[in-house]
Amino acid sequence: MTAVPTRPVYLDHCATTPVDERVFEAMRPYFLEAFGNAASTSHGFGHAAAAAVLRARNQVASLLGVDVDDRTGAREIVFTSGATEANNLAIKGAVEANAEKGRHVVTQATEHKATLDTCAYLAERRGGDVTVLPVDRYGWVSAADVAAAIRPDTVLVSIMWANNETGTLMPIREIGAACRARGVLFHSDATQAVGKVPIDLSADPVDLLSLSAHKFYGPKGVGALFVRRRDPRARVAPQMHGGGHERGFRSGTLNVPGIVGLGMAAELCAAGLRDEAARTAGLRDRLEQRIAAAGGVSVNGHPTARLPFVTNLSFAGIRGDRLTGLLGDVAVSAGSACTSASLEASHVLRAMGVDPQLAAQSVRLSVGRSTTLEQVEYAAGRLVRAVTELREPPADI
Ligand code: PMP
């Protein structure tokens, strides 16, 4: 990994990750000498680009346990501009392609806005009908609730693999099994999970899966949607029309350097996944342990079913944005969206039943590939000091 400087300390890997230097080096030639259009089959420039895209398709497929294809590249991987687009394609595309069955979609309250807003659009503008399931206090949606919500006109269930604010891992296998039993397509937004926890789509009953390179040390602006071709074949209508690229699923000249970066990022994650999960979990646990010393700290999210690299903490009596403002060279994310006029607590924490005031007193810390123990100790020390400062009444002079 590149020398990411020890200061400032970057603890916001859920928001985005630095591009790994090996990813950057793999991309470089595709900006400069090998700049061809992957669809230009009449010359070597185009062939070189197409070959690089083929390789990347198989690298992504390997990370997900999907069939690779040495001739065409894995045919179930559709490259997109990121997870927002992949979610839009999966949800709008599945509803459109399966309209003869119905327009009912099941999702849940802590999804990313890329899912919730897409579902709301379908309901408001496209005659869709959306059931948004509640979660428990850990942010879990139960497979039994999903099964009970499925109706004869349900065309899609969309439940994220892992939540981007708390790290809570959803019971994907159980939900997928419930969908299979009822013949309903299952989409999962796995943006925070890909490259961080094992995903094996040869066994996991997921039909559509969204991912984004910039969450796992690849570049921004590139991602993919996995579209299952067999048992069942997931039917999805394209949402971007043009030259019929990506087997008609997504037209537009391919972002070859980005796709190469995505492929290399996937390969690097696959190689180190288990060790890196254990290492980051150790750093995350150390952060939690040290910060607990500040007192009045509670962890939001599932105690065990959670991503290894993130924690979401509430600090009783201290607004998240005031705390992050005092941290100086430690970059973390306030767990709530605040505007100057109002303090709006995160929809995720509110759905989990966290008191709105406490929800606005939360902070998300997420470690990554370049995070060191020394950085964690430093960041924890700064956080505890900031909390103490904010809690102590100013001295009367
Ligand atoms: N889904 C989840 C769970 C995410 O965390 C994000 C990124 N914050 C997205 C979707 C959107 O991804 P992208 O930035 O690739 O559009």
mmCIF file with all atom_site columns, C-alpha atoms in Angstrom, residues 77-269:
data_model
loop_
_atom_site.group_PDB
_atom_site.id
_atom_site.type_symbol
_atom_site.label_atom_id
_atom_site.label_alt_id
_atom_site.label_comp_id
_atom_site.label_asym_id
_atom_site.label_entity_id
_atom_site.label_seq_id
_atom_site.pdbx_PDB_ins_code
_atom_site.Cartn_x
_atom_site.Cartn_y
_atom_site.Cartn_z
_atom_site.occupancy
_atom_site.B_iso_or_equiv
_atom_site.pdbx_formal_charge
_atom_site.auth_seq_id
_atom_site.auth_comp_id
_atom_site.auth_asym_id
_atom_site.auth_atom_id
_atom_site.pdbx_PDB_model_num
ATOM 1   C CA . ILE A 1 77  ? -20.787 -8.467  -14.430 1.00 0.00 ? 77  ILE A CA 1
ATOM 2   C CA . VAL A 1 78  ? -22.199 -5.201  -15.825 1.00 0.00 ? 78  VAL A CA 1
ATOM 3   C CA . PHE A 1 79  ? -19.910 -2.212  -15.358 1.00 0.00 ? 79  PHE A CA 1
ATOM 4   C CA . THR A 1 80  ? -21.526 1.016   -14.171 1.00 0.00 ? 80  THR A CA 1
ATOM 5   C CA . SER A 1 81  ? -20.425 4.403   -12.841 1.00 0.00 ? 81  SER A CA 1
ATOM 6   C CA . GLY A 1 82  ? -20.746 3.195   -9.240  1.00 0.00 ? 82  GLY A CA 1
ATOM 7   C CA . ALA A 1 83  ? -23.182 1.766   -6.760  1.00 0.00 ? 83  ALA A CA 1
ATOM 8   C CA . THR A 1 84  ? -25.773 4.526   -7.090  1.00 0.00 ? 84  THR A CA 1
ATOM 9   C CA . GLU A 1 85  ? -26.155 3.661   -10.753 1.00 0.00 ? 85  GLU A CA 1
ATOM 10  C CA . ALA A 1 86  ? -26.029 -0.085  -10.052 1.00 0.00 ? 86  ALA A CA 1
ATOM 11  C CA . ASN A 1 87  ? -28.863 0.270   -7.520  1.00 0.00 ? 87  ASN A CA 1
ATOM 12  C CA . ASN A 1 88  ? -30.908 2.338   -9.980  1.00 0.00 ? 88  ASN A CA 1
ATOM 13  C CA . LEU A 1 89  ? -30.365 -0.241  -12.727 1.00 0.00 ? 89  LEU A CA 1
ATOM 14  C CA . ALA A 1 90  ? -31.230 -3.156  -10.463 1.00 0.00 ? 90  ALA A CA 1
ATOM 15  C CA . ILE A 1 91  ? -34.369 -1.663  -8.944  1.00 0.00 ? 91  ILE A CA 1
ATOM 16  C CA . LYS A 1 92  ? -35.868 0.321   -11.816 1.00 0.00 ? 92  LYS A CA 1
ATOM 17  C CA . GLY A 1 93  ? -34.656 -2.277  -14.309 1.00 0.00 ? 93  GLY A CA 1
ATOM 18  C CA . ALA A 1 94  ? -36.157 -5.260  -12.459 1.00 0.00 ? 94  ALA A CA 1
ATOM 19  C CA . VAL A 1 95  ? -39.493 -3.514  -11.947 1.00 0.00 ? 95  VAL A CA 1
ATOM 20  C CA . GLU A 1 96  ? -39.661 -2.506  -15.597 1.00 0.00 ? 96  GLU A CA 1
ATOM 21  C CA . ALA A 1 97  ? -38.639 -5.911  -16.952 1.00 0.00 ? 97  ALA A CA 1
ATOM 22  C CA . ASN A 1 98  ? -41.073 -7.825  -14.756 1.00 0.00 ? 98  ASN A CA 1
ATOM 23  C CA . ALA A 1 99  ? -44.047 -5.451  -14.939 1.00 0.00 ? 99  ALA A CA 1
ATOM 24  C CA . GLU A 1 100 ? -46.384 -8.189  -16.128 1.00 0.00 ? 100 GLU A CA 1
ATOM 25  C CA . LYS A 1 101 ? -46.027 -9.796  -12.693 1.00 0.00 ? 101 LYS A CA 1
ATOM 26  C CA . GLY A 1 102 ? -46.530 -6.586  -10.710 1.00 0.00 ? 102 GLY A CA 1
ATOM 27  C CA . ARG A 1 103 ? -44.781 -3.512  -9.350  1.00 0.00 ? 103 ARG A CA 1
ATOM 28  C CA . HIS A 1 104 ? -44.323 -4.319  -5.687  1.00 0.00 ? 104 HIS A CA 1
ATOM 29  C CA . VAL A 1 105 ? -40.861 -3.935  -4.138  1.00 0.00 ? 105 VAL A CA 1
ATOM 30  C CA . VAL A 1 106 ? -39.801 -4.837  -0.597  1.00 0.00 ? 106 VAL A CA 1
ATOM 31  C CA . THR A 1 107 ? -36.939 -2.974  1.039   1.00 0.00 ? 107 THR A CA 1
ATOM 32  C CA . GLN A 1 108 ? -36.020 -1.808  4.538   1.00 0.00 ? 108 GLN A CA 1
ATOM 33  C CA . ALA A 1 109 ? -35.626 1.429   6.425   1.00 0.00 ? 109 ALA A CA 1
ATOM 34  C CA . THR A 1 110 ? -31.835 1.691   6.806   1.00 0.00 ? 110 THR A CA 1
ATOM 35  C CA . GLU A 1 111 ? -30.945 1.321   3.125   1.00 0.00 ? 111 GLU A CA 1
ATOM 36  C CA . HIS A 1 112 ? -28.705 3.893   1.479   1.00 0.00 ? 112 HIS A CA 1
ATOM 37  C CA . LYS A 1 113 ? -30.549 6.762   -0.210  1.00 0.00 ? 113 LYS A CA 1
ATOM 38  C CA . ALA A 1 114 ? -29.536 5.300   -3.574  1.00 0.00 ? 114 ALA A CA 1
ATOM 39  C CA . THR A 1 115 ? -32.054 2.548   -2.815  1.00 0.00 ? 115 THR A CA 1
ATOM 40  C CA . LEU A 1 116 ? -34.647 4.436   -0.775  1.00 0.00 ? 116 LEU A CA 1
ATOM 41  C CA . ASP A 1 117 ? -34.890 7.371   -3.189  1.00 0.00 ? 117 ASP A CA 1
ATOM 42  C CA . THR A 1 118 ? -35.069 5.037   -6.192  1.00 0.00 ? 118 THR A CA 1
ATOM 43  C CA . CYS A 1 119 ? -37.915 3.129   -4.549  1.00 0.00 ? 119 CYS A CA 1
ATOM 44  C CA . ALA A 1 120 ? -39.676 6.383   -3.635  1.00 0.00 ? 120 ALA A CA 1
ATOM 45  C CA . TYR A 1 121 ? -39.386 7.527   -7.259  1.00 0.00 ? 121 TYR A CA 1
ATOM 46  C CA . LEU A 1 122 ? -40.947 4.283   -8.478  1.00 0.00 ? 122 LEU A CA 1
ATOM 47  C CA . ALA A 1 123 ? -43.802 4.665   -6.000  1.00 0.00 ? 123 ALA A CA 1
ATOM 48  C CA . GLU A 1 124 ? -44.415 8.345   -6.726  1.00 0.00 ? 124 GLU A CA 1
ATOM 49  C CA . ARG A 1 125 ? -43.845 8.485   -10.488 1.00 0.00 ? 125 ARG A CA 1
ATOM 50  C CA . ARG A 1 126 ? -44.009 5.002   -11.946 1.00 0.00 ? 126 ARG A CA 1
ATOM 51  C CA . GLY A 1 127 ? -46.992 3.345   -10.303 1.00 0.00 ? 127 GLY A CA 1
ATOM 52  C CA . GLY A 1 128 ? -44.809 1.234   -8.035  1.00 0.00 ? 128 GLY A CA 1
ATOM 53  C CA . ASP A 1 129 ? -45.800 -0.034  -4.622  1.00 0.00 ? 129 ASP A CA 1
ATOM 54  C CA . VAL A 1 130 ? -43.042 -0.182  -2.022  1.00 0.00 ? 130 VAL A CA 1
ATOM 55  C CA . THR A 1 131 ? -42.991 -1.842  1.391   1.00 0.00 ? 131 THR A CA 1
ATOM 56  C CA . VAL A 1 132 ? -40.270 -0.424  3.644   1.00 0.00 ? 132 VAL A CA 1
ATOM 57  C CA . LEU A 1 133 ? -39.704 -2.916  6.458   1.00 0.00 ? 133 LEU A CA 1
ATOM 58  C CA . PRO A 1 134 ? -38.661 -1.799  9.930   1.00 0.00 ? 134 PRO A CA 1
ATOM 59  C CA . VAL A 1 135 ? -35.448 -2.947  11.624  1.00 0.00 ? 135 VAL A CA 1
ATOM 60  C CA . ASP A 1 136 ? -34.750 -3.951  15.215  1.00 0.00 ? 136 ASP A CA 1
ATOM 61  C CA . ARG A 1 137 ? -32.558 -1.939  17.556  1.00 0.00 ? 137 ARG A CA 1
ATOM 62  C CA . TYR A 1 138 ? -29.436 -3.464  16.030  1.00 0.00 ? 138 TYR A CA 1
ATOM 63  C CA . GLY A 1 139 ? -30.479 -2.459  12.532  1.00 0.00 ? 139 GLY A CA 1
ATOM 64  C CA . TRP A 1 140 ? -31.439 -6.005  11.557  1.00 0.00 ? 140 TRP A CA 1
ATOM 65  C CA . VAL A 1 141 ? -34.322 -6.842  9.279   1.00 0.00 ? 141 VAL A CA 1
ATOM 66  C CA . SER A 1 142 ? -35.673 -10.337 9.852   1.00 0.00 ? 142 SER A CA 1
ATOM 67  C CA . ALA A 1 143 ? -36.011 -12.877 7.057   1.00 0.00 ? 143 ALA A CA 1
ATOM 68  C CA . ALA A 1 144 ? -39.452 -13.752 8.495   1.00 0.00 ? 144 ALA A CA 1
ATOM 69  C CA . ASP A 1 145 ? -40.580 -10.136 7.997   1.00 0.00 ? 145 ASP A CA 1
ATOM 70  C CA . VAL A 1 146 ? -39.286 -10.195 4.440   1.00 0.00 ? 146 VAL A CA 1
ATOM 71  C CA . ALA A 1 147 ? -41.096 -13.480 3.740   1.00 0.00 ? 147 ALA A CA 1
ATOM 72  C CA . ALA A 1 148 ? -44.330 -12.103 5.208   1.00 0.00 ? 148 ALA A CA 1
ATOM 73  C CA . ALA A 1 149 ? -44.119 -8.957  3.071   1.00 0.00 ? 149 ALA A CA 1
ATOM 74  C CA . ILE A 1 150 ? -43.828 -10.878 -0.227  1.00 0.00 ? 150 ILE A CA 1
ATOM 75  C CA . ARG A 1 151 ? -47.060 -10.820 -2.259  1.00 0.00 ? 151 ARG A CA 1
ATOM 76  C CA . PRO A 1 152 ? -48.090 -12.334 -5.595  1.00 0.00 ? 152 PRO A CA 1
ATOM 77  C CA . ASP A 1 153 ? -47.234 -9.020  -7.299  1.00 0.00 ? 153 ASP A CA 1
ATOM 78  C CA . THR A 1 154 ? -43.806 -8.657  -5.628  1.00 0.00 ? 154 THR A CA 1
ATOM 79  C CA . VAL A 1 155 ? -41.077 -8.421  -8.256  1.00 0.00 ? 155 VAL A CA 1
ATOM 80  C CA . LEU A 1 156 ? -38.055 -7.518  -6.170  1.00 0.00 ? 156 LEU A CA 1
ATOM 81  C CA . VAL A 1 157 ? -36.662 -7.582  -2.635  1.00 0.00 ? 157 VAL A CA 1
ATOM 82  C CA . SER A 1 158 ? -33.780 -5.146  -2.081  1.00 0.00 ? 158 SER A CA 1
ATOM 83  C CA . ILE A 1 159 ? -31.852 -5.484  1.183   1.00 0.00 ? 159 ILE A CA 1
ATOM 84  C CA . MET A 1 160 ? -28.297 -4.218  1.667   1.00 0.00 ? 160 MET A CA 1
ATOM 85  C CA . TRP A 1 161 ? -25.496 -6.618  2.616   1.00 0.00 ? 161 TRP A CA 1
ATOM 86  C CA . ALA A 1 162 ? -24.090 -4.284  5.262   1.00 0.00 ? 162 ALA A CA 1
ATOM 87  C CA . ASN A 1 163 ? -25.133 -0.888  6.498   1.00 0.00 ? 163 ASN A CA 1
ATOM 88  C CA . ASN A 1 164 ? -22.890 2.068   5.689   1.00 0.00 ? 164 ASN A CA 1
ATOM 89  C CA . GLU A 1 165 ? -23.433 3.919   8.981   1.00 0.00 ? 165 GLU A CA 1
ATOM 90  C CA . THR A 1 166 ? -23.330 1.103   11.550  1.00 0.00 ? 166 THR A CA 1
ATOM 91  C CA . GLY A 1 167 ? -21.735 -1.834  9.709   1.00 0.00 ? 167 GLY A CA 1
ATOM 92  C CA . THR A 1 168 ? -24.633 -4.130  10.637  1.00 0.00 ? 168 THR A CA 1
ATOM 93  C CA . LEU A 1 169 ? -24.584 -7.239  8.411   1.00 0.00 ? 169 LEU A CA 1
ATOM 94  C CA . MET A 1 170 ? -28.013 -8.351  7.245   1.00 0.00 ? 170 MET A CA 1
ATOM 95  C CA . PRO A 1 171 ? -29.081 -12.031 7.285   1.00 0.00 ? 171 PRO A CA 1
ATOM 96  C CA . ILE A 1 172 ? -28.551 -12.262 3.536   1.00 0.00 ? 172 ILE A CA 1
ATOM 97  C CA . ARG A 1 173 ? -28.686 -16.047 3.159   1.00 0.00 ? 173 ARG A CA 1
ATOM 98  C CA . GLU A 1 174 ? -31.969 -16.357 5.052   1.00 0.00 ? 174 GLU A CA 1
ATOM 99  C CA . ILE A 1 175 ? -33.542 -13.471 3.150   1.00 0.00 ? 175 ILE A CA 1
ATOM 100 C CA . GLY A 1 176 ? -32.304 -14.895 -0.146  1.00 0.00 ? 176 GLY A CA 1
ATOM 101 C CA . ALA A 1 177 ? -33.751 -18.300 0.718   1.00 0.00 ? 177 ALA A CA 1
ATOM 102 C CA . ALA A 1 178 ? -37.130 -16.688 1.493   1.00 0.00 ? 178 ALA A CA 1
ATOM 103 C CA . CYS A 1 179 ? -37.046 -14.931 -1.892  1.00 0.00 ? 179 CYS A CA 1
ATOM 104 C CA . ARG A 1 180 ? -36.086 -18.121 -3.741  1.00 0.00 ? 180 ARG A CA 1
ATOM 105 C CA . ALA A 1 181 ? -38.897 -20.025 -2.052  1.00 0.00 ? 181 ALA A CA 1
ATOM 106 C CA . ARG A 1 182 ? -41.368 -17.470 -3.417  1.00 0.00 ? 182 ARG A CA 1
ATOM 107 C CA . GLY A 1 183 ? -39.744 -16.960 -6.818  1.00 0.00 ? 183 GLY A CA 1
ATOM 108 C CA . VAL A 1 184 ? -38.899 -13.309 -6.200  1.00 0.00 ? 184 VAL A CA 1
ATOM 109 C CA . LEU A 1 185 ? -35.676 -11.635 -7.367  1.00 0.00 ? 185 LEU A CA 1
ATOM 110 C CA . PHE A 1 186 ? -33.312 -10.573 -4.609  1.00 0.00 ? 186 PHE A CA 1
ATOM 111 C CA . HIS A 1 187 ? -31.065 -7.518  -4.966  1.00 0.00 ? 187 HIS A CA 1
ATOM 112 C CA . SER A 1 188 ? -28.413 -6.604  -2.416  1.00 0.00 ? 188 SER A CA 1
ATOM 113 C CA . ASP A 1 189 ? -26.496 -3.350  -2.233  1.00 0.00 ? 189 ASP A CA 1
ATOM 114 C CA . ALA A 1 190 ? -23.166 -4.811  -1.128  1.00 0.00 ? 190 ALA A CA 1
ATOM 115 C CA . THR A 1 191 ? -21.190 -1.572  -1.509  1.00 0.00 ? 191 THR A CA 1
ATOM 116 C CA . GLN A 1 192 ? -19.747 -1.693  2.011   1.00 0.00 ? 192 GLN A CA 1
ATOM 117 C CA . ALA A 1 193 ? -19.250 -5.456  2.107   1.00 0.00 ? 193 ALA A CA 1
ATOM 118 C CA . VAL A 1 194 ? -17.452 -6.253  -1.147  1.00 0.00 ? 194 VAL A CA 1
ATOM 119 C CA . GLY A 1 195 ? -13.767 -6.873  -0.555  1.00 0.00 ? 195 GLY A CA 1
ATOM 120 C CA . LYS A 1 196 ? -14.246 -6.723  3.222   1.00 0.00 ? 196 LYS A CA 1
ATOM 121 C CA . VAL A 1 197 ? -16.239 -9.865  4.065   1.00 0.00 ? 197 VAL A CA 1
ATOM 122 C CA . PRO A 1 198 ? -16.526 -13.108 2.078   1.00 0.00 ? 198 PRO A CA 1
ATOM 123 C CA . ILE A 1 199 ? -19.155 -13.081 -0.667  1.00 0.00 ? 199 ILE A CA 1
ATOM 124 C CA . ASP A 1 200 ? -19.719 -16.218 -2.703  1.00 0.00 ? 200 ASP A CA 1
ATOM 125 C CA . LEU A 1 201 ? -22.467 -15.844 -5.241  1.00 0.00 ? 201 LEU A CA 1
ATOM 126 C CA . SER A 1 202 ? -22.101 -19.492 -6.268  1.00 0.00 ? 202 SER A CA 1
ATOM 127 C CA . ALA A 1 203 ? -23.756 -20.254 -2.916  1.00 0.00 ? 203 ALA A CA 1
ATOM 128 C CA . ASP A 1 204 ? -25.323 -16.997 -1.687  1.00 0.00 ? 204 ASP A CA 1
ATOM 129 C CA . PRO A 1 205 ? -28.876 -16.736 -3.045  1.00 0.00 ? 205 PRO A CA 1
ATOM 130 C CA . VAL A 1 206 ? -28.565 -13.205 -4.415  1.00 0.00 ? 206 VAL A CA 1
ATOM 131 C CA . ASP A 1 207 ? -29.655 -12.413 -7.988  1.00 0.00 ? 207 ASP A CA 1
ATOM 132 C CA . LEU A 1 208 ? -28.506 -8.799  -8.344  1.00 0.00 ? 208 LEU A CA 1
ATOM 133 C CA . LEU A 1 209 ? -25.622 -7.221  -6.405  1.00 0.00 ? 209 LEU A CA 1
ATOM 134 C CA . SER A 1 210 ? -24.254 -3.666  -6.456  1.00 0.00 ? 210 SER A CA 1
ATOM 135 C CA . LEU A 1 211 ? -20.670 -2.656  -5.762  1.00 0.00 ? 211 LEU A CA 1
ATOM 136 C CA . SER A 1 212 ? -18.434 0.401   -6.047  1.00 0.00 ? 212 SER A CA 1
ATOM 137 C CA . ALA A 1 213 ? -14.655 0.469   -6.566  1.00 0.00 ? 213 ALA A CA 1
ATOM 138 C CA . HIS A 1 214 ? -13.918 3.486   -4.381  1.00 0.00 ? 214 HIS A CA 1
ATOM 139 C CA . LYS A 1 215 ? -15.024 1.658   -1.250  1.00 0.00 ? 215 LYS A CA 1
ATOM 140 C CA . PHE A 1 216 ? -12.270 -0.947  -1.641  1.00 0.00 ? 216 PHE A CA 1
ATOM 141 C CA . TYR A 1 217 ? -9.164  0.974   -2.741  1.00 0.00 ? 217 TYR A CA 1
ATOM 142 C CA . GLY A 1 218 ? -10.200 1.448   -6.354  1.00 0.00 ? 218 GLY A CA 1
ATOM 143 C CA . PRO A 1 219 ? -11.046 4.693   -8.160  1.00 0.00 ? 219 PRO A CA 1
ATOM 144 C CA . LYS A 1 220 ? -14.211 6.754   -7.804  1.00 0.00 ? 220 LYS A CA 1
ATOM 145 C CA . GLY A 1 221 ? -16.839 6.737   -10.521 1.00 0.00 ? 221 GLY A CA 1
ATOM 146 C CA . VAL A 1 222 ? -16.781 3.039   -11.404 1.00 0.00 ? 222 VAL A CA 1
ATOM 147 C CA . GLY A 1 223 ? -18.700 0.065   -10.076 1.00 0.00 ? 223 GLY A CA 1
ATOM 148 C CA . ALA A 1 224 ? -20.701 -2.903  -11.225 1.00 0.00 ? 224 ALA A CA 1
ATOM 149 C CA . LEU A 1 225 ? -23.978 -4.731  -11.014 1.00 0.00 ? 225 LEU A CA 1
ATOM 150 C CA . PHE A 1 226 ? -23.921 -8.521  -10.871 1.00 0.00 ? 226 PHE A CA 1
ATOM 151 C CA . VAL A 1 227 ? -26.874 -9.860  -12.860 1.00 0.00 ? 227 VAL A CA 1
ATOM 152 C CA . ARG A 1 228 ? -27.502 -13.595 -12.420 1.00 0.00 ? 228 ARG A CA 1
ATOM 153 C CA . ARG A 1 229 ? -27.927 -15.427 -15.714 1.00 0.00 ? 229 ARG A CA 1
ATOM 154 C CA . ARG A 1 230 ? -29.104 -18.838 -14.532 1.00 0.00 ? 230 ARG A CA 1
ATOM 155 C CA . ASP A 1 231 ? -31.248 -20.325 -11.756 1.00 0.00 ? 231 ASP A CA 1
ATOM 156 C CA . PRO A 1 232 ? -32.866 -17.875 -11.832 1.00 0.00 ? 232 PRO A CA 1
ATOM 157 C CA . ARG A 1 233 ? -32.148 -15.583 -14.765 1.00 0.00 ? 233 ARG A CA 1
ATOM 158 C CA . ALA A 1 234 ? -32.579 -12.056 -13.446 1.00 0.00 ? 234 ALA A CA 1
ATOM 159 C CA . ARG A 1 235 ? -34.418 -9.928  -15.985 1.00 0.00 ? 235 ARG A CA 1
ATOM 160 C CA . VAL A 1 236 ? -33.424 -6.271  -15.871 1.00 0.00 ? 236 VAL A CA 1
ATOM 161 C CA . ALA A 1 237 ? -34.400 -3.561  -18.374 1.00 0.00 ? 237 ALA A CA 1
ATOM 162 C CA . PRO A 1 238 ? -31.603 -1.135  -19.315 1.00 0.00 ? 238 PRO A CA 1
ATOM 163 C CA . GLN A 1 239 ? -31.867 2.366   -17.900 1.00 0.00 ? 239 GLN A CA 1
ATOM 164 C CA . MET A 1 240 ? -29.190 3.889   -20.142 1.00 0.00 ? 240 MET A CA 1
ATOM 165 C CA . HIS A 1 241 ? -29.702 3.566   -23.899 1.00 0.00 ? 241 HIS A CA 1
ATOM 166 C CA . GLY A 1 242 ? -27.135 4.086   -26.598 1.00 0.00 ? 242 GLY A CA 1
ATOM 167 C CA . GLY A 1 243 ? -24.701 1.762   -28.297 1.00 0.00 ? 243 GLY A CA 1
ATOM 168 C CA . GLY A 1 244 ? -25.800 -1.448  -26.589 1.00 0.00 ? 244 GLY A CA 1
ATOM 169 C CA . HIS A 1 245 ? -22.612 -1.839  -24.551 1.00 0.00 ? 245 HIS A CA 1
ATOM 170 C CA . GLU A 1 246 ? -22.479 -4.279  -21.655 1.00 0.00 ? 246 GLU A CA 1
ATOM 171 C CA . ARG A 1 247 ? -24.687 -6.767  -23.533 1.00 0.00 ? 247 ARG A CA 1
ATOM 172 C CA . GLY A 1 248 ? -27.333 -4.094  -23.782 1.00 0.00 ? 248 GLY A CA 1
ATOM 173 C CA . PHE A 1 249 ? -27.651 -3.584  -20.019 1.00 0.00 ? 249 PHE A CA 1
ATOM 174 C CA . ARG A 1 250 ? -25.761 -0.297  -19.920 1.00 0.00 ? 250 ARG A CA 1
ATOM 175 C CA . SER A 1 251 ? -24.815 1.722   -22.954 1.00 0.00 ? 251 SER A CA 1
ATOM 176 C CA . GLY A 1 252 ? -21.902 4.124   -22.977 1.00 0.00 ? 252 GLY A CA 1
ATOM 177 C CA . THR A 1 253 ? -18.203 3.974   -23.844 1.00 0.00 ? 253 THR A CA 1
ATOM 178 C CA . LEU A 1 254 ? -16.504 1.965   -21.144 1.00 0.00 ? 254 LEU A CA 1
ATOM 179 C CA . ASN A 1 255 ? -14.368 3.730   -18.559 1.00 0.00 ? 255 ASN A CA 1
ATOM 180 C CA . VAL A 1 256 ? -11.393 1.507   -19.324 1.00 0.00 ? 256 VAL A CA 1
ATOM 181 C CA . PRO A 1 257 ? -8.881  2.903   -16.774 1.00 0.00 ? 257 PRO A CA 1
ATOM 182 C CA . GLY A 1 258 ? -11.569 2.884   -14.072 1.00 0.00 ? 258 GLY A CA 1
ATOM 183 C CA . ILE A 1 259 ? -12.595 -0.665  -14.917 1.00 0.00 ? 259 ILE A CA 1
ATOM 184 C CA . VAL A 1 260 ? -8.962  -1.806  -14.871 1.00 0.00 ? 260 VAL A CA 1
ATOM 185 C CA . GLY A 1 261 ? -8.632  -0.173  -11.439 1.00 0.00 ? 261 GLY A CA 1
ATOM 186 C CA . LEU A 1 262 ? -11.790 -1.863  -10.220 1.00 0.00 ? 262 LEU A CA 1
ATOM 187 C CA . GLY A 1 263 ? -10.450 -5.224  -11.392 1.00 0.00 ? 263 GLY A CA 1
ATOM 188 C CA . MET A 1 264 ? -7.081  -4.781  -9.712  1.00 0.00 ? 264 MET A CA 1
ATOM 189 C CA . ALA A 1 265 ? -8.721  -3.556  -6.503  1.00 0.00 ? 265 ALA A CA 1
ATOM 190 C CA . ALA A 1 266 ? -10.910 -6.675  -6.512  1.00 0.00 ? 266 ALA A CA 1
ATOM 191 C CA . GLU A 1 267 ? -7.913  -8.960  -7.021  1.00 0.00 ? 267 GLU A CA 1
ATOM 192 C CA . LEU A 1 268 ? -5.976  -7.346  -4.165  1.00 0.00 ? 268 LEU A CA 1
ATOM 193 C CA . CYS A 1 269 ? -8.944  -7.624  -1.806  1.00 0.00 ? 269 CYS A CA 1
#
